Short mmCIF file of C-alpha atoms and ligand atoms in Angstrom, two decimals:
data_model
loop_
_atom_site.label_atom_id
_atom_site.label_comp_id
_atom_site.label_asym_id
_atom_site.label_seq_id
_atom_site.Cartn_x
_atom_site.Cartn_y
_atom_site.Cartn_z
CA MET A 349 -20.45 13.37 -2.26
CA ARG A 350 -25.05 13.12 -1.19
CA LEU A 351 -26.25 11.26 -3.17
CA GLY A 352 -29.62 9.58 -2.29
CA GLY A 353 -32.28 6.74 -4.91
CA ARG A 354 -30.22 4.96 -7.17
CA ARG A 355 -27.06 6.69 -7.52
CA GLY A 356 -26.51 6.50 -4.67
CA LEU A 357 -26.03 2.56 -3.96
CA ARG A 358 -24.45 2.67 -6.36
CA TRP A 359 -21.95 5.42 -5.58
CA ARG A 360 -22.35 2.76 -2.24
CA LEU A 361 -21.18 0.00 -3.85
CA LEU A 362 -17.90 1.40 -6.00
CA PRO A 363 -15.74 0.30 -3.11
CA ALA A 364 -16.76 -2.96 -2.98
CA VAL A 365 -16.48 -3.09 -7.08
CA ARG A 366 -13.04 -1.75 -6.55
CA VAL A 367 -12.18 -4.96 -4.53
CA ALA A 368 -13.36 -7.13 -6.54
CA PHE A 369 -11.35 -5.66 -9.61
CA ARG A 370 -8.72 -6.63 -6.89
CA ILE A 371 -9.46 -9.57 -6.23
CA PHE A 372 -9.09 -10.45 -10.50
CA GLY A 373 -5.88 -8.52 -10.59
CA ARG A 374 -6.59 -5.74 -12.37
CA GLY A 375 -5.25 -2.27 -11.14
CA TRP A 376 -6.95 1.36 -10.60
CA ASN A 377 -7.19 2.99 -14.27
CA ASP A 378 -8.87 -0.84 -14.80
CA PHE A 379 -11.34 0.76 -12.02
CA TYR A 380 -11.71 3.84 -12.35
CA ALA A 381 -12.08 3.17 -16.33
CA TRP A 382 -14.47 1.09 -16.31
CA MET A 383 -16.12 3.33 -13.96
CA LEU A 384 -16.64 6.64 -15.36
CA ASP A 385 -17.01 4.11 -19.02
CA ARG A 386 -20.76 3.17 -17.03
CA GLN A 387 -21.17 6.91 -16.48
CA GLU A 388 -20.37 8.27 -19.81
CA ARG A 389 -21.79 5.70 -22.39
CA HIS A 390 -25.36 7.03 -23.09
CA ASN A 391 -23.33 10.23 -22.68
CA ASN A 392 -22.42 13.07 -26.24
CA ILE A 393 -20.79 15.62 -26.43
CA ASN A 394 -24.27 17.73 -27.57
CA ARG A 395 -26.19 16.70 -24.57
CA ILE A 396 -22.95 18.11 -22.67
CA LEU A 397 -22.96 21.55 -24.45
CA ALA A 398 -26.11 21.87 -23.47
CA ARG A 399 -25.55 21.63 -19.73
CA ASP A 400 -23.17 23.47 -20.50
CA ARG A 401 -25.47 26.21 -21.45
CA HIS A 402 -28.45 25.48 -18.59
CA VAL A 403 -26.45 24.41 -15.32
CA GLU A 404 -25.67 27.57 -13.54
CA GLY A 405 -23.38 28.49 -11.20
CA LYS A 406 -20.31 26.08 -10.03
CA ASP A 407 -21.65 22.64 -10.27
CA LYS A 408 -20.67 22.03 -13.68
CA GLY A 409 -17.76 20.67 -13.01
CA LEU A 410 -16.23 18.83 -16.42
CA TYR A 411 -18.73 19.92 -17.94
CA ASP A 412 -17.47 24.14 -18.16
CA ILE A 413 -16.99 24.07 -21.67
CA SER A 414 -15.75 27.26 -20.96
CA ARG A 415 -12.64 26.59 -18.35
CA GLY A 416 -11.33 25.04 -22.03
CA PRO A 417 -10.11 29.23 -23.15
CA VAL A 418 -9.17 29.08 -19.86
CA HIS A 419 -6.68 26.56 -19.91
CA ALA A 420 -5.60 27.28 -23.23
CA ALA A 421 -4.95 30.88 -21.94
CA PHE A 422 -2.93 29.31 -18.75
CA LEU A 423 -0.35 27.50 -20.80
CA LYS A 424 0.17 30.07 -23.37
CA ARG A 425 0.95 32.21 -20.87
CA HIS A 426 2.84 29.73 -19.44
CA GLY A 427 4.71 29.46 -22.50
CA LEU A 428 3.11 27.19 -24.31
CA ARG A 429 4.02 27.93 -28.72
CA PRO A 430 2.29 26.22 -32.10
CA THR A 431 5.44 24.11 -32.88
CA ASP A 432 5.35 22.43 -28.82
CA ARG A 433 4.33 19.00 -29.08
CA PHE A 434 1.96 18.72 -26.77
CA LEU A 435 0.94 15.96 -24.10
CA ASP A 436 -3.63 16.10 -22.41
CA PHE A 437 -2.87 13.66 -19.90
CA GLY A 438 -6.60 12.69 -18.62
CA CYS A 439 -8.43 14.98 -21.63
CA GLY A 440 -12.00 14.19 -20.38
CA TYR A 441 -14.39 15.38 -22.95
CA GLY A 442 -11.89 17.67 -25.45
CA ARG A 443 -12.63 20.88 -24.08
CA THR A 444 -8.39 22.24 -23.62
CA ALA A 445 -7.87 20.58 -27.02
CA VAL A 446 -10.96 21.89 -28.66
CA ALA A 447 -9.43 25.40 -27.71
CA ILE A 448 -6.34 24.65 -27.42
CA LEU A 449 -5.58 23.28 -30.95
CA ASP A 450 -6.30 26.01 -33.36
CA TYR A 451 -3.17 27.34 -31.69
CA LEU A 452 -0.92 23.51 -31.76
CA GLU A 453 0.36 23.34 -35.75
CA PRO A 454 -1.38 20.49 -37.14
CA GLY A 455 -0.51 17.20 -35.62
CA ASN A 456 1.59 17.67 -32.58
CA TYR A 457 -1.99 17.58 -29.94
CA VAL A 458 -1.88 14.21 -28.51
CA GLY A 459 -4.33 13.80 -25.73
CA VAL A 460 -5.60 10.20 -23.26
CA ASP A 461 -7.89 9.36 -21.72
CA LEU A 462 -8.06 5.92 -19.74
CA SER A 463 -12.13 5.73 -20.22
CA ALA A 464 -12.96 5.33 -24.59
CA GLU A 465 -16.24 7.32 -23.82
CA ARG A 466 -15.07 9.98 -22.84
CA ILE A 467 -11.97 9.63 -26.24
CA ARG A 468 -15.01 8.54 -28.62
CA MET A 469 -16.50 12.06 -27.20
CA CYS A 470 -13.27 14.08 -27.64
CA HIS A 471 -13.63 12.64 -30.96
CA GLU A 472 -16.91 14.25 -31.67
CA TYR A 473 -16.28 17.57 -29.72
CA ALA A 474 -13.10 17.70 -32.45
CA ASP A 475 -14.92 17.26 -35.83
CA LEU A 476 -18.71 19.40 -34.16
CA GLU A 477 -15.70 22.57 -34.04
CA GLY A 478 -13.92 21.57 -37.35
CA LEU A 479 -10.89 20.65 -35.95
CA SER A 480 -10.35 17.67 -37.75
CA GLU A 481 -7.88 18.20 -39.71
CA ARG A 482 -6.36 20.11 -36.99
CA ARG A 483 -5.26 16.06 -36.56
CA PRO A 484 -5.34 16.00 -33.31
CA ARG A 485 -4.52 12.40 -31.49
CA PHE A 486 -6.80 11.19 -29.04
CA VAL A 487 -5.92 7.63 -27.24
CA ASP A 488 -7.59 5.69 -25.39
CA SER A 489 -5.42 3.98 -23.21
CA THR A 490 -4.68 3.34 -19.46
CA ASP A 491 -1.57 2.11 -19.35
CA ASN A 492 0.35 5.59 -18.08
CA ALA A 493 3.73 3.63 -19.39
CA MET A 494 2.18 5.58 -21.73
CA PRO A 495 3.32 3.31 -24.80
CA TYR A 496 1.71 5.41 -27.64
CA LEU A 497 4.52 7.76 -27.52
CA GLU A 498 8.24 8.19 -28.35
CA ASP A 499 10.73 8.60 -25.95
CA ALA A 500 11.32 12.26 -25.87
CA SER A 501 8.13 12.79 -28.61
CA ILE A 502 6.70 15.95 -26.24
CA ASP A 503 7.92 18.93 -24.70
CA VAL A 504 4.63 19.97 -22.94
CA ILE A 505 2.64 18.02 -20.79
CA PHE A 506 -0.66 19.12 -19.11
CA ALA A 507 -1.85 17.26 -17.06
CA THR A 508 -5.39 19.32 -14.96
CA SER A 509 -7.36 17.62 -12.08
CA VAL A 510 -6.18 13.90 -12.82
CA PHE A 511 -3.02 13.86 -10.32
CA SER A 512 -6.00 15.41 -7.42
CA HIS A 513 -8.03 11.48 -8.94
CA MET A 514 -4.58 9.07 -8.83
CA PRO A 515 -3.75 7.22 -5.29
CA MET A 516 0.07 7.15 -5.39
CA ASP A 517 1.19 4.58 -6.78
CA GLN A 518 -0.62 5.22 -10.25
CA TRP A 519 1.05 9.15 -10.30
CA HIS A 520 5.66 7.24 -9.41
CA GLU A 521 4.65 5.37 -12.96
CA VAL A 522 2.85 8.76 -15.10
CA LEU A 523 5.64 11.18 -13.68
CA GLU A 524 9.13 7.52 -15.38
CA ALA A 525 6.53 7.66 -18.55
CA ALA A 526 6.28 11.91 -18.36
CA ARG A 527 10.56 11.44 -18.13
CA ARG A 528 10.53 9.01 -20.14
CA VAL A 529 8.89 10.85 -23.24
CA LEU A 530 9.51 14.35 -22.45
CA ALA A 531 12.33 15.99 -24.91
CA PRO A 532 15.20 18.00 -24.10
CA GLY A 533 13.84 21.03 -21.80
CA GLY A 534 10.73 20.44 -21.93
CA ALA A 535 7.84 20.70 -18.84
CA PHE A 536 5.17 19.14 -17.17
CA ILE A 537 2.38 21.42 -15.30
CA LEU A 538 0.19 19.26 -14.05
CA ASN A 539 -2.22 19.84 -10.14
CA TYR A 540 -3.17 18.37 -7.37
CA HIS A 541 -3.97 18.08 -3.67
CA THR A 542 -1.48 18.40 -0.62
CA SER A 543 -3.41 16.83 2.61
CA GLY A 544 -2.17 20.19 3.93
CA THR A 545 -0.38 17.68 7.98
CA THR A 546 1.66 15.25 7.47
CA GLU A 547 -1.38 12.69 7.04
CA ARG A 548 -2.59 11.83 3.50
CA ASN A 549 -6.18 12.21 3.69
CA VAL A 550 -8.16 10.02 1.04
CA SER A 551 -11.21 11.11 1.97
CA ASP A 552 -13.51 8.62 -0.42
CA LEU A 553 -12.53 6.53 -3.36
CA LYS A 554 -11.37 9.26 -5.62
CA ASP A 555 -10.45 11.74 -3.47
CA TYR A 556 -6.71 12.18 -2.35
CA TYR A 557 -4.18 14.53 -0.86
CA TYR A 558 -0.67 13.43 0.16
CA PRO A 559 1.40 16.05 2.53
CA GLN A 560 3.36 18.23 0.57
CA SER A 561 6.70 17.21 1.94
CA GLU A 562 5.74 13.33 0.01
CA VAL A 563 5.22 14.99 -2.88
CA ASP A 564 8.69 16.82 -2.93
CA ALA A 565 9.73 13.57 -2.81
CA VAL A 566 8.32 12.10 -5.33
CA PHE A 567 9.15 14.62 -7.87
CA ALA A 568 12.91 14.68 -6.98
CA ARG A 569 13.05 10.96 -6.79
CA PHE A 570 11.45 11.25 -10.58
CA GLY A 571 14.37 13.36 -11.11
CA PHE A 572 11.74 16.64 -11.35
CA GLU A 573 12.67 20.55 -9.73
CA ALA A 574 8.89 22.06 -9.61
CA GLU A 575 7.84 25.05 -9.49
CA LEU A 576 5.19 25.45 -8.12
CA LEU A 577 3.01 28.73 -10.03
CA ASP A 578 1.81 31.17 -7.83
CA GLY A 579 -1.06 33.61 -8.38
CA TRP A 580 -2.66 30.02 -10.76
CA HIS A 581 -6.43 30.19 -9.54
CA ASP A 582 -6.72 33.67 -11.07
CA ASP A 583 -6.67 32.42 -14.22
CA LEU A 584 -7.96 28.56 -13.81
CA SER A 585 -10.75 28.97 -10.96
CA PRO A 586 -11.80 31.98 -8.79
CA GLU A 587 -14.42 30.74 -7.52
CA ASN A 588 -13.11 28.05 -6.03
CA ARG A 589 -9.97 28.93 -4.20
CA ASP A 590 -8.85 25.47 -2.80
CA PRO A 591 -5.18 26.58 -1.19
CA LEU A 592 -4.99 23.22 -0.67
CA LEU A 593 -5.22 22.14 -4.53
CA ARG A 594 -1.25 22.65 -5.84
CA MET A 595 0.18 23.89 -9.42
CA VAL A 596 3.59 22.91 -10.22
CA ARG A 597 5.77 23.27 -12.71
CA LEU A 598 7.77 20.52 -13.61
CA ARG A 599 11.47 20.45 -15.59
CA LEU A 600 14.16 17.19 -14.78
CA ALA A 601 17.36 18.45 -12.58
CA ASP A 602 19.65 17.63 -15.79
CA GLY A 603 17.42 19.29 -18.60
CA ALA A 604 16.84 15.41 -20.39
CA GLY A 605 14.13 13.11 -20.82
CA ALA A 606 14.94 9.98 -22.41
CA ARG A 607 18.08 9.90 -21.24
CA ALA A 608 17.48 10.65 -17.28
CA ALA A 609 15.15 7.44 -17.85
CA ALA A 610 17.47 5.79 -19.68
CA ALA A 611 21.00 6.60 -17.18
CA SER A 612 18.16 4.98 -14.59
CA GLU A 613 17.42 2.32 -16.23
CA ALA A 614 21.01 1.77 -16.81
CA ALA A 615 21.86 2.25 -12.71
CA VAL A 616 19.45 -0.30 -11.06
C1 LIG B 988 -11.18 15.93 -13.38
S1 LIG B 988 -11.42 14.93 -15.63
C2 LIG B 988 -10.31 16.57 -16.52
C3 LIG B 988 -10.28 16.24 -17.56
C4 LIG B 988 -9.40 17.55 -18.35
N1 LIG B 988 -8.53 18.02 -17.71
C5 LIG B 988 -10.97 18.61 -18.16
O1 LIG B 988 -9.77 19.54 -17.35
O2 LIG B 988 -11.69 19.19 -18.62
C6 LIG B 988 -10.13 14.30 -15.22
C7 LIG B 988 -10.07 13.07 -16.92
O3 LIG B 988 -8.30 12.47 -16.45
C8 LIG B 988 -8.86 10.71 -16.74
N2 LIG B 988 -7.71 10.65 -15.66
C9 LIG B 988 -7.38 10.44 -14.88
N3 LIG B 988 -5.87 9.10 -14.56
C10 LIG B 988 -6.36 9.36 -16.13
C11 LIG B 988 -4.79 7.84 -16.57
N4 LIG B 988 -3.84 7.71 -15.73
N5 LIG B 988 -4.79 7.85 -17.26
C12 LIG B 988 -5.61 8.95 -18.84
N6 LIG B 988 -5.94 9.52 -18.36
C13 LIG B 988 -6.48 9.69 -16.21
C14 LIG B 988 -10.45 10.11 -16.05
O4 LIG B 988 -10.52 9.73 -17.09
C15 LIG B 988 -10.84 12.20 -16.60
O5 LIG B 988 -11.48 11.50 -17.47
#
């Protein structure tokens, strides 16, 4: 990313801010939440929708609201049922939420994001679309242990463009929590960047690429079997077929969520 002017200066200062957070004992999620909340503090859902309408091309990124229905269609094709209790991990501005809320039974959607400002915009977006009666639950939390969810209370977790921005110690915490909150037979659908080599590639502060062998070992260590979802680029990002971006569906090897977590705790 090339940024000039004051914005570029602020971006270049971020590594120093990250170090300061570390010195004061604050973790990655605290830093990331601080960074996003600063960036979003004057933003609102109407601005995002306006920008979505006026910016052409692939640089829209998270502002590309048309991705929401694409996410919903993808999830349905991969077995999401209206009765499923669904966790949208790293829900951003709520574009998946707004596209899926009418499909899910009321009360079955939980979206979590570490940015309080983005969660504010999820509420704005759901209200704007008249979806509040679907009872979405939006949670602002930096705690990867997911204390806001009970054991075995979720059937499908979806995390898109989240693990690709997470250091490995955060992967561990999230996978551990996913194992606890997934109901028996549940699935965790997520995408991540593989480095394509035997080395890690951490190119800047928020892009993390890991060797496939490391990723496989981590999924196995937390008791998950991974199924590569081939062809997902056709569904979700036809204009950006990054071969290093992979989508998988994880299932607990013994089919049980909370049960597996309790067993491993007892074994420690
Ligand atoms: C690139 S955005 C994608 C948002 C959403 N999944 C979508 O596609 O519209 C990634 C989001 O994940 C959130 N996030 C990253 N790590 C997280 C964590 N450990 N817990 C909760 N949210 C997280 C970020 O705050 C950010 O809003």
